[in-house]
Amino acid sequence: MLAVAVTVVPVWLAGVAEGGRPSVRVPSVPIAGDPGSPAAQALTVLRRWDVRRAAAWSAGDPAALARLYVHRSQTGARDVGDLLRWVRRGLRVVGLHQQVTAVRVTGGDPRRIVMVVTERTVDGIAVGARRRTAVPASAWATHRVSLRLSQGRWRVAEVRTQPAR
């Protein structure tokens, strides 16, 4: 799911605890409402984006990850930088999932979506040549996510952490 972070910002990848236990899988809370609503449609876009992001992280592919962001996205640059640090250590991060508890569309048009999402990242496993280590689940956080439709694909422009309510 989104992951842009939607986590989009991989704060959850701040470090791997050696000998950590796999994270407990907590089912995501369903988002109530009309499946045709703007929020449901935005969440579908975000979830598809998150799947592509998780695939790039799993493959350790910074070029694929960069293509998920608009050109010159600061969020994208941070995400690619984080991935490169893991790759340089000989690790890939597999199994990333986003749990979303709330989504609200705050703006947009046919080529742009702006939403506020409350989510966390779970289930990541750092895999190296001789080890597998659980990546701690992130804390619940609220992000303002801006996506743009570019060349037929939704790309994240920026993700900004929102203050807790």
Short mmCIF file of C-alpha atoms in Angstrom, two decimals, residues 39-94:
data_model
loop_
_atom_site.label_atom_id
_atom_site.label_comp_id
_atom_site.label_asym_id
_atom_site.label_seq_id
_atom_site.Cartn_x
_atom_site.Cartn_y
_atom_site.Cartn_z
CA ALA A 39 -11.31 9.09 -0.60
CA ALA A 40 -11.74 5.46 -1.72
CA GLN A 41 -10.44 6.26 -5.19
CA ALA A 42 -7.44 8.12 -3.76
CA LEU A 43 -6.71 5.23 -1.41
CA THR A 44 -6.74 2.83 -4.37
CA VAL A 45 -4.17 5.00 -6.16
CA LEU A 46 -2.05 5.15 -3.03
CA ARG A 47 -2.21 1.38 -2.41
CA ARG A 48 -1.12 0.64 -5.98
CA TRP A 49 1.73 3.11 -5.60
CA ASP A 50 2.75 1.47 -2.30
CA VAL A 51 2.91 -1.95 -3.98
CA ARG A 52 5.30 -0.57 -6.62
CA ARG A 53 7.38 1.10 -3.92
CA ALA A 54 7.61 -2.10 -1.88
CA ALA A 55 8.72 -3.97 -5.03
CA ALA A 56 11.52 -1.43 -5.64
CA TRP A 57 12.69 -1.77 -2.04
CA SER A 58 12.52 -5.56 -2.22
CA ALA A 59 14.60 -5.58 -5.42
CA GLY A 60 17.04 -3.03 -4.00
CA ASP A 61 16.43 -0.99 -7.16
CA PRO A 62 16.99 2.75 -6.63
CA ALA A 63 16.21 3.59 -10.28
CA ALA A 64 12.80 1.91 -10.06
CA LEU A 65 12.16 3.70 -6.78
CA ALA A 66 13.13 7.09 -8.25
CA ARG A 67 10.63 6.60 -11.11
CA LEU A 68 7.81 6.53 -8.52
CA TYR A 69 8.43 10.18 -7.67
CA VAL A 70 8.15 13.34 -9.73
CA HIS A 71 11.42 14.90 -10.91
CA ARG A 72 13.17 16.80 -8.08
CA SER A 73 10.90 15.46 -5.33
CA GLN A 74 12.62 15.94 -1.97
CA THR A 75 10.66 12.99 -0.60
CA GLY A 76 11.84 10.84 -3.49
CA ALA A 77 15.45 11.89 -2.97
CA ARG A 78 15.25 10.92 0.73
CA ASP A 79 13.61 7.58 -0.08
CA VAL A 80 16.22 6.72 -2.73
CA GLY A 81 19.00 7.79 -0.36
CA ASP A 82 17.62 5.54 2.36
CA LEU A 83 17.38 2.60 -0.03
CA LEU A 84 20.96 3.15 -1.22
CA ARG A 85 22.22 3.02 2.39
CA TRP A 86 20.58 -0.38 2.85
CA VAL A 87 21.88 -1.68 -0.49
CA ARG A 88 25.43 -0.55 0.38
CA ARG A 89 25.18 -2.63 3.56
CA GLY A 90 24.27 -5.65 1.43
CA LEU A 91 20.62 -5.63 2.51
CA ARG A 92 17.25 -5.60 0.78
CA VAL A 93 14.03 -4.83 2.64
CA VAL A 94 11.22 -7.21 1.70
#
